[in-house]
C-alpha atoms as a printed R data frame, in Angstrom:
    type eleno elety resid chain resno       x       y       z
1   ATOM     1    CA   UNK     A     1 -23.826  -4.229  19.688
2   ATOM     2    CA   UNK     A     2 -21.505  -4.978  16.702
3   ATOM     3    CA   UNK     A     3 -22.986  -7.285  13.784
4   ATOM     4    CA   UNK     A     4 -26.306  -6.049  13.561
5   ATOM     5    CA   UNK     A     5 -28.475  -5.802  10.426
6   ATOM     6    CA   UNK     A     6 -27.417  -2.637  10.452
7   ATOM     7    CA   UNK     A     7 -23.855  -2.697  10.440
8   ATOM     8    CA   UNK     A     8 -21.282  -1.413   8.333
9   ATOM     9    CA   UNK     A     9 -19.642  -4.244   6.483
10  ATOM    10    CA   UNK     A    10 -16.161  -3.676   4.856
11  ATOM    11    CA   UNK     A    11 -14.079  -6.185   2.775
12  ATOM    12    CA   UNK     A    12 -10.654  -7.093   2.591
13  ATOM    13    CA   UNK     A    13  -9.982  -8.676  -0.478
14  ATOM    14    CA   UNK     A    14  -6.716 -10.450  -1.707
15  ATOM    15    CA   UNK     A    15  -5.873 -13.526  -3.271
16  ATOM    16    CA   UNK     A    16  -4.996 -15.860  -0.636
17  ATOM    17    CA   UNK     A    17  -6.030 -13.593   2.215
18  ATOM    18    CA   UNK     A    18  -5.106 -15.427   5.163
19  ATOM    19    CA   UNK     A    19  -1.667 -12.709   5.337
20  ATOM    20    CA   UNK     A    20  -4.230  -9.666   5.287
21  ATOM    21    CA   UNK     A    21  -3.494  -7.648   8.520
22  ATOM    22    CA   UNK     A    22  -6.240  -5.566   7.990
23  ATOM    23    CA   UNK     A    23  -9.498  -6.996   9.005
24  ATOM    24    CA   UNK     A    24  -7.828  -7.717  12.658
25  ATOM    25    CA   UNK     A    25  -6.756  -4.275  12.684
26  ATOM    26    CA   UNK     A    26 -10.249  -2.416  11.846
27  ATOM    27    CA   UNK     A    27 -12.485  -4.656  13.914
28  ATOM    28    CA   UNK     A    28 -10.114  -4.221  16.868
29  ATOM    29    CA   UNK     A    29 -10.772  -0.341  15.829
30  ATOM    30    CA   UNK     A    30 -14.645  -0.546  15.569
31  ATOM    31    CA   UNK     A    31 -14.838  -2.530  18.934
32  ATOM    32    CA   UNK     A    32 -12.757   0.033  20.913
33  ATOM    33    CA   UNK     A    33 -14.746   3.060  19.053
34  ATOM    34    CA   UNK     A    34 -18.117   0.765  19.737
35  ATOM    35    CA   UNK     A    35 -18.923   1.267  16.076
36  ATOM    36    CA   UNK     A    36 -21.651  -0.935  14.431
37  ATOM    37    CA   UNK     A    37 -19.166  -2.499  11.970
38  ATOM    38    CA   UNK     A    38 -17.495  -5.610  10.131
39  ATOM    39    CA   UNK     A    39 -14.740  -5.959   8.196
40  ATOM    40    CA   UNK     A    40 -14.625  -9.132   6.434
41  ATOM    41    CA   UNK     A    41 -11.299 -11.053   4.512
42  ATOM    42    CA   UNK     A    42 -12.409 -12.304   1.027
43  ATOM    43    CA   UNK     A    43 -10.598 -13.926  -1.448
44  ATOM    44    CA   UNK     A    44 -11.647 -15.065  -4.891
45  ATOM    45    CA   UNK     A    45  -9.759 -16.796  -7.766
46  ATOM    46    CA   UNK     A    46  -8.274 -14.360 -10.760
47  ATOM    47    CA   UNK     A    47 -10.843 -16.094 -13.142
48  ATOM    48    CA   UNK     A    48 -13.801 -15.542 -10.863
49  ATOM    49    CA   UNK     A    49 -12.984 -11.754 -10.343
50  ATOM    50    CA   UNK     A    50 -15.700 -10.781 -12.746
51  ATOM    51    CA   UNK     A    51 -18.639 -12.421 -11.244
52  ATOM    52    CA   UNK     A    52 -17.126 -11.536  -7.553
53  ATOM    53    CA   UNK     A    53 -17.019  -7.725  -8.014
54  ATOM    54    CA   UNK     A    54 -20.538  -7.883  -9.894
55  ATOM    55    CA   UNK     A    55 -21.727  -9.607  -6.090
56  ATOM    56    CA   UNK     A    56 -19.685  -6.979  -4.007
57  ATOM    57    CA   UNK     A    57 -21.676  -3.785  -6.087
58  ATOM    58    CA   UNK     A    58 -24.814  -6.145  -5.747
59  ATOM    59    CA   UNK     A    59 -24.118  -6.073  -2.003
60  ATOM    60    CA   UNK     A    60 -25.891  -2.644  -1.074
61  ATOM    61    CA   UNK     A    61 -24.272  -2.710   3.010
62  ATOM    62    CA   UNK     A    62 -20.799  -3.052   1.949
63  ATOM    63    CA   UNK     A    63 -19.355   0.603   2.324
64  ATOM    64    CA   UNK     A    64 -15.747   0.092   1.378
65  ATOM    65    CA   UNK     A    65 -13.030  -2.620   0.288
66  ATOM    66    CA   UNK     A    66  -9.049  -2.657   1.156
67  ATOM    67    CA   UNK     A    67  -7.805  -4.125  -1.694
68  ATOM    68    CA   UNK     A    68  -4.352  -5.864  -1.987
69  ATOM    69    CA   UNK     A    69  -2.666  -8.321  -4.778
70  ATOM    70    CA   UNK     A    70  -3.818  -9.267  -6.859
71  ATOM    71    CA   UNK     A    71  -6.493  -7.371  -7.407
72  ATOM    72    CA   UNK     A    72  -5.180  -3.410  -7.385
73  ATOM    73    CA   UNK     A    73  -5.491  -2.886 -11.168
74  ATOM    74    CA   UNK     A    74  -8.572  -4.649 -11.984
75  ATOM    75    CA   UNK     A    75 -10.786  -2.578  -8.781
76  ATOM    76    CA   UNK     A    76  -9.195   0.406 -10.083
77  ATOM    77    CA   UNK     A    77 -10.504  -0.460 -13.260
78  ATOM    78    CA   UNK     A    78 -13.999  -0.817 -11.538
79  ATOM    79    CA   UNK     A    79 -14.184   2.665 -10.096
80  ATOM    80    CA   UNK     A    80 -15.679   5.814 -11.690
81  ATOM    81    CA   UNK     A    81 -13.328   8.202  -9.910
82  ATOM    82    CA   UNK     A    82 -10.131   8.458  -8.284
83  ATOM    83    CA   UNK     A    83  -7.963  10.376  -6.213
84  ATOM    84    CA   UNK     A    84  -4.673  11.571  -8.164
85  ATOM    85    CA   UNK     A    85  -2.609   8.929  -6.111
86  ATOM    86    CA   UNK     A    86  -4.662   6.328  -7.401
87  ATOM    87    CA   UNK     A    87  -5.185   7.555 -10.943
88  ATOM    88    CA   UNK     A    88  -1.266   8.182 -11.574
89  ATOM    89    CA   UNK     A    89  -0.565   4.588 -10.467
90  ATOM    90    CA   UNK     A    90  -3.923   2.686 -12.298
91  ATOM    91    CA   UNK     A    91  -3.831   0.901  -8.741
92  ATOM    92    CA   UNK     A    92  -6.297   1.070  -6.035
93  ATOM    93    CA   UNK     A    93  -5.663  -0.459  -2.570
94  ATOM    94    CA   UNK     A    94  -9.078   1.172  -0.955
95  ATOM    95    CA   UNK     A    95 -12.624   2.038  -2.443
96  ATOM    96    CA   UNK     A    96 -15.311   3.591  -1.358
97  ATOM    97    CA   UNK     A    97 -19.081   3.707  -2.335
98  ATOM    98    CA   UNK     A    98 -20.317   6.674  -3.796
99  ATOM    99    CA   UNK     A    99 -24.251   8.067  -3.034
100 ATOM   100    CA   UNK     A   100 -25.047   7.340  -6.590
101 ATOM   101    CA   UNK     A   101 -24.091   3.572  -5.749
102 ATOM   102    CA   UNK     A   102 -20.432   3.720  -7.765
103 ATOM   103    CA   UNK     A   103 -16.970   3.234  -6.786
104 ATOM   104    CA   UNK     A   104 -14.299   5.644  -5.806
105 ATOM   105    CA   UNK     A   105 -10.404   4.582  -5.788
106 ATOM   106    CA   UNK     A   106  -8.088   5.918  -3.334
107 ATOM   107    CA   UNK     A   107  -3.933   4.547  -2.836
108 ATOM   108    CA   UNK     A   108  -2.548   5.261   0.504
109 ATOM   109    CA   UNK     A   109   0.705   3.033  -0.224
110 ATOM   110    CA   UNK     A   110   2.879   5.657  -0.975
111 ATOM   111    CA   UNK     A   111   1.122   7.843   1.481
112 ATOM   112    CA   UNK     A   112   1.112   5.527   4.475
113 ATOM   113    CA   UNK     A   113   5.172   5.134   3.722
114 ATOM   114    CA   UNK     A   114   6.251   8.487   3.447
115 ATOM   115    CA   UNK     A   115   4.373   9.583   6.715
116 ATOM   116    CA   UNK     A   116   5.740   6.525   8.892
117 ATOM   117    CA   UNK     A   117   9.104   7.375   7.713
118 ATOM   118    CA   UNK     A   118   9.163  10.928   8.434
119 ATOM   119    CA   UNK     A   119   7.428   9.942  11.788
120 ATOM   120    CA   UNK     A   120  10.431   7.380  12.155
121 ATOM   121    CA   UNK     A   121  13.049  10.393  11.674
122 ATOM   122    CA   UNK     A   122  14.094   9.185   8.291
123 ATOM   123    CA   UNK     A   123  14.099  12.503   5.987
124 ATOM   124    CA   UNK     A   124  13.514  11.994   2.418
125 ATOM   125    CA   UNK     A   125  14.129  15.291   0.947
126 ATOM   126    CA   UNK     A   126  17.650  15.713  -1.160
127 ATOM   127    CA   UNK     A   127  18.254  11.622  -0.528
128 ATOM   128    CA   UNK     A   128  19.284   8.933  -3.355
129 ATOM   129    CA   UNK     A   129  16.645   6.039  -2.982
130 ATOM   130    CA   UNK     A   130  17.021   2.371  -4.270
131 ATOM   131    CA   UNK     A   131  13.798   1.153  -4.586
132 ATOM   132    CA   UNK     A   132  13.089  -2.198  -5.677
133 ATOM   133    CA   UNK     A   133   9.703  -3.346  -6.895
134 ATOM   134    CA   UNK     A   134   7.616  -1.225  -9.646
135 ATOM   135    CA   UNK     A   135   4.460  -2.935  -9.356
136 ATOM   136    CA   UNK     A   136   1.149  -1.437  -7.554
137 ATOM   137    CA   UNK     A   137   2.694  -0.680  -4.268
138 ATOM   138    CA   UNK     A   138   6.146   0.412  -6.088
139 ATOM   139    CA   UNK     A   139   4.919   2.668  -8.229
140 ATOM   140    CA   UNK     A   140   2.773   4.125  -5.120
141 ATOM   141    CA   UNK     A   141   5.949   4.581  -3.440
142 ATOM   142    CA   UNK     A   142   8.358   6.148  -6.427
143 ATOM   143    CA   UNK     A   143   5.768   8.685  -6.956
144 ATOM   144    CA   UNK     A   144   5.355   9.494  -3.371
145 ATOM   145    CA   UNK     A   145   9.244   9.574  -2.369
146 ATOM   146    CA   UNK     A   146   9.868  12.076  -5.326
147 ATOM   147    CA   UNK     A   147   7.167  14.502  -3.909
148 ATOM   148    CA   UNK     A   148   8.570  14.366  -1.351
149 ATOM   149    CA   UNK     A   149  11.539  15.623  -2.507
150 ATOM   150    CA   UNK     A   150  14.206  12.822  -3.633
151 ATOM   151    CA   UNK     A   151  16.844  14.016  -5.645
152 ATOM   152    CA   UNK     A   152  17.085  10.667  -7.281
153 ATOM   153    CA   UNK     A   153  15.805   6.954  -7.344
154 ATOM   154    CA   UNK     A   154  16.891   3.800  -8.985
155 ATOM   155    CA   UNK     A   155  13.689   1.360 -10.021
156 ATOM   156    CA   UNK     A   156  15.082  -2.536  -9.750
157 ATOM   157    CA   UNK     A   157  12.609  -4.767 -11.207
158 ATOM   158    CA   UNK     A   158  12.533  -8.388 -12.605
159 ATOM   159    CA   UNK     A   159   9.866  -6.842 -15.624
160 ATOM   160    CA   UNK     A   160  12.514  -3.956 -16.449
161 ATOM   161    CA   UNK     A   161  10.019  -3.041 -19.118
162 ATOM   162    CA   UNK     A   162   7.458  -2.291 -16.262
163 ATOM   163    CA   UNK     A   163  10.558  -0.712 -14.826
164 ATOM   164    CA   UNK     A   164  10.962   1.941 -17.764
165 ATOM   165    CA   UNK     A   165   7.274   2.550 -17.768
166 ATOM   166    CA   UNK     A   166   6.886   3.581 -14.063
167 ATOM   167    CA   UNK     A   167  10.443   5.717 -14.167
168 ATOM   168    CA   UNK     A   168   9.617   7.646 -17.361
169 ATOM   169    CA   UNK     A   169   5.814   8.539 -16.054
170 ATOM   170    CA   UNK     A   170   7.730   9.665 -12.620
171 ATOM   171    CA   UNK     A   171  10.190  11.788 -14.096
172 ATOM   172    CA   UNK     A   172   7.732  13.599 -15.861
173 ATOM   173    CA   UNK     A   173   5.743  14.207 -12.544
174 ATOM   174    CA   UNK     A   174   8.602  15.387 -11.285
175 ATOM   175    CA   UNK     A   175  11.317  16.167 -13.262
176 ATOM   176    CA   UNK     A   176  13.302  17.714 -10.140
177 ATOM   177    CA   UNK     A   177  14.005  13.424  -9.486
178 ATOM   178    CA   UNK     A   178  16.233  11.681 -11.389
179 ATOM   179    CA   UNK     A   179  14.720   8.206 -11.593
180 ATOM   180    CA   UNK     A   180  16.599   5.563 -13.621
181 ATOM   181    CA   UNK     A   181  16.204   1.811 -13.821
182 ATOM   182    CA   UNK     A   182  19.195  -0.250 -12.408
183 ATOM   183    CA   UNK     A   183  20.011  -3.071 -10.801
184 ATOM   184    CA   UNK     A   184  19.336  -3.861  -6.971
185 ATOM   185    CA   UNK     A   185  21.969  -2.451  -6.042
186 ATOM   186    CA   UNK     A   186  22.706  -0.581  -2.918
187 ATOM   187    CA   UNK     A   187  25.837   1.339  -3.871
188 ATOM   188    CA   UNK     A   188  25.837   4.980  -3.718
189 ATOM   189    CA   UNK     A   189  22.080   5.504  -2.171
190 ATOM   190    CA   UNK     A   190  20.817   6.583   1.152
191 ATOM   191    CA   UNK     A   191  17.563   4.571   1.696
192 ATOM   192    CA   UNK     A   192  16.769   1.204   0.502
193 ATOM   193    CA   UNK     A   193  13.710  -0.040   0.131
194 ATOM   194    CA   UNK     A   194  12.059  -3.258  -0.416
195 ATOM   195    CA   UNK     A   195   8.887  -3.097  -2.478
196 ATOM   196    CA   UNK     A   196   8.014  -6.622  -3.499
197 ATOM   197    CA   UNK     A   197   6.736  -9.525  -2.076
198 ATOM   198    CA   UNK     A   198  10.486 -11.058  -1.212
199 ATOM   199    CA   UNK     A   199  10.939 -11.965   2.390
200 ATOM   200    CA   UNK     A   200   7.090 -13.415   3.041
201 ATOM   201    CA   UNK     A   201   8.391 -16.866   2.922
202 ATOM   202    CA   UNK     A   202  11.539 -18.412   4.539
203 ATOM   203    CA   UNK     A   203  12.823 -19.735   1.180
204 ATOM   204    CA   UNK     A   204  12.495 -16.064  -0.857
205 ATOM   205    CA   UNK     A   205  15.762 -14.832  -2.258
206 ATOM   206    CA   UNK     A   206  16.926 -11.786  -0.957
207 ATOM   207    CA   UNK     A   207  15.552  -8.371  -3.013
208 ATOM   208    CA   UNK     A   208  18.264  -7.089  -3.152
209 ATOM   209    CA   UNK     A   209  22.685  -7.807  -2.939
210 ATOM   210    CA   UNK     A   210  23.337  -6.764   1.154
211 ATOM   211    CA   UNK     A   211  26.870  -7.294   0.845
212 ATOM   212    CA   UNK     A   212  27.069  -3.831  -0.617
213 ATOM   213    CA   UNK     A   213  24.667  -2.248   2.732
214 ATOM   214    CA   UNK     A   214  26.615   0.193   4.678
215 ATOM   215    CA   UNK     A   215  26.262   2.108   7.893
216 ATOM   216    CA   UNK     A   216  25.101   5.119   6.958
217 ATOM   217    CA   UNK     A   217  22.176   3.913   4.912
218 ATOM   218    CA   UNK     A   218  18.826   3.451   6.313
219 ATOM   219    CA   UNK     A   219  16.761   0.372   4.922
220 ATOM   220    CA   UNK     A   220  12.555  -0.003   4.565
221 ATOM   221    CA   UNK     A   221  10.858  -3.505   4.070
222 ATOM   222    CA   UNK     A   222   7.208  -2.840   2.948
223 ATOM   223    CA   UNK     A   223   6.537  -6.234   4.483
224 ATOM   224    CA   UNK     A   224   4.485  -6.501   7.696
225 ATOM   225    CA   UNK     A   225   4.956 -10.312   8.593
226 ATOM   226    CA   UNK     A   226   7.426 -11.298   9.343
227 ATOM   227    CA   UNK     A   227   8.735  -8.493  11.532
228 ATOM   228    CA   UNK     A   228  11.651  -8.843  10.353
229 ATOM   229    CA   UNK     A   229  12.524  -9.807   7.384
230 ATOM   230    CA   UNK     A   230  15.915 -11.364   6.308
231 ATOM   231    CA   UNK     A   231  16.755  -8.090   4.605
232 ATOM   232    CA   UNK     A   232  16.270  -6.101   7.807
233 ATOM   233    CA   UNK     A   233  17.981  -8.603   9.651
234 ATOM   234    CA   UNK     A   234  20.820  -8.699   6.749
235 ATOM   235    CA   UNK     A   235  20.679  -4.979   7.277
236 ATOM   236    CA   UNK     A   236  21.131  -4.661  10.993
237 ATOM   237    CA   UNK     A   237  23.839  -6.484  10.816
238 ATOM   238    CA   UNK     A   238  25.534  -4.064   8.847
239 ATOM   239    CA   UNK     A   239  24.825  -1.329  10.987
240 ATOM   240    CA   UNK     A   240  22.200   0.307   8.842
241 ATOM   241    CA   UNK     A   241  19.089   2.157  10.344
242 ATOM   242    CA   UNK     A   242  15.977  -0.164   9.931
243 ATOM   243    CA   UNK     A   243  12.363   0.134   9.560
244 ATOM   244    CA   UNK     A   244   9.620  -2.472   9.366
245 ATOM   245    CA   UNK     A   245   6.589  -1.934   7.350
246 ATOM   246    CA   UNK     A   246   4.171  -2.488  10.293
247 ATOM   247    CA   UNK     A   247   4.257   1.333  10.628
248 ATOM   248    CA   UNK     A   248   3.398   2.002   7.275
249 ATOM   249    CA   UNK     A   249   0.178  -0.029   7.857
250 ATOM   250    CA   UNK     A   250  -0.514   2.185  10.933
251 ATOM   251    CA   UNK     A   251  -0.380   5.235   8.958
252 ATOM   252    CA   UNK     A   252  -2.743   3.610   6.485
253 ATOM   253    CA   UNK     A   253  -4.845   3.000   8.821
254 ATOM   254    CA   UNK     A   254  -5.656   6.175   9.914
255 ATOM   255    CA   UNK     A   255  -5.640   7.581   6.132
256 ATOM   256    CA   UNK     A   256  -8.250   4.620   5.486
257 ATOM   257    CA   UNK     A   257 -10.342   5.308   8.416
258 ATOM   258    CA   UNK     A   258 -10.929   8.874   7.297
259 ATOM   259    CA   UNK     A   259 -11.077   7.394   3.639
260 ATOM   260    CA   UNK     A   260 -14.007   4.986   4.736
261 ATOM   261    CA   UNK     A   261 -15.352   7.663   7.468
262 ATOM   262    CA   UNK     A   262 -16.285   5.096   9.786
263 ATOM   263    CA   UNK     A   263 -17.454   6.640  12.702
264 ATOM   264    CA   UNK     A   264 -20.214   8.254  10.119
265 ATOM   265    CA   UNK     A   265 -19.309  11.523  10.604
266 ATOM   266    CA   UNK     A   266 -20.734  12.484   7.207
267 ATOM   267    CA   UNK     A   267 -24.102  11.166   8.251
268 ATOM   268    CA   UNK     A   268 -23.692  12.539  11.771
269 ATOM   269    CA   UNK     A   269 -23.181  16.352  10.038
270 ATOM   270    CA   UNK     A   270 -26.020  15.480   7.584
């Protein structure tokens, strides 16, 4: 029986929440597994974040929160350790609770990309990437595309400061990338991607000038709903390779459900 007093709660927290994907996703997961198990959306005003996260560590059943905008930074900021891919970015999007009651940060972002677009046949080794957006997810991504082995990336975003930060700190990581901050502007890459929250709504401008696509570039929208998004559309149309982000989420999935162990396994070997 699911919903017990003694299930496994999880959040998902974002601010509004009613986009999240998640919670759908894991309680389809813990009915199919029949795992004792919740996984609730929760939002909360910036201003009330305080006094909310000072509830959620109150809350002694709540094993884990998936964490999206914008909130990435600040439940980072709450956690006592981190796995490198959260601590390089300051950005969390999943947290566990420690045995000693406190919070550990993970970031599968970047992750949950790169493996859906190697599992999509879209190499990323020795490619030129556009990448536009350099905030939480972004800087996930940029970090993760050059381990992974891109020769070069250009960082497009409206705070260019934010921009300069993220390209300097990855071209120190890796100083085998070239990353500079441009414009977003196709011209002269091989895979485009869409970082940012343009496309969510019917009237958002497009992220990036597709009258420069081409054929022989492949293009990534980070963005789950809806499908697709006018830049994938704008992209097909041009004869590019696409790829939605509802893969991405898939491989987060996975990364988050060994993340959160929620079939107890831990407990199980214990």
């Amino acid at each position: 029986m699911r919903g017990s007093g003694k299930a496994d709660v999880f959040y998902m927290l974002a601010h509004p929440v009613g986009h999240a994907k998640s919670p759908g996703i894991f309680n389809e997961i813990f009915e199919e597994k029949g795992l004792d198990s919740l996984m609730v959306p929760v939002s909360c005003k910036p201003e009330d974040f305080e006094a909310f996260w000072a509830g959620v560590t109150a809350t002694e059943n709540v094993r884990g929160v998936i964490v999206s905008v914008p909130y990435k930074t600040a439940v980072y900021k709450k956690c006592a350790s981190a796995h490198d891919r959260a601590a390089r970015v300051e950005s969390a999007n999943s947290v566990r609770r420690l045995p000693d009651g406190t919070w550990y940060a993970e970031n599968f972002d970047g992750v949950g990309f790169v493996d859906a677009l190697k599992d999509g046949g879209h190499p990323i080794a020795g490619k030129r990437v556009l990448l536009v957006g350099a905030g939480g997810a972004g800087a996930s991504l940029a970090y993760c595309l050059a381990e992974e082995g891109a020769i070069e990336i250009r960082l497009a975003d409206v705070d260019r400061e934010r921009a300069e930060r993220l390209a300097a700190l990855v071209a120190k990581a890796f100083p085998a990338c070239t990353v500079r901050v441009g414009e977003p502007d196709p011209t002269g890459m091989e895979l485009v991607v869409n970082a940012t929250p343009m496309g969510l709504k019917p009237t958002d401008p497009l992220p990036l000038d597709t009258a420069k696509l081409t054929a022989d570039m492949t293009v990534m929208d980070i963005i789950m709903e809806p499908a697709e998004t006018p830049l994938l559309k704008a992209a097909r149309e041009a004869g590019c390779k696409v790829q939605a982000g509802r893969p991405m989420m898939d491989f987060q999935v996975k990364g988050m459900s060994e993340f959160f162990d929620i079939e107890r396994k831990d407990r199980l070997n214990g």
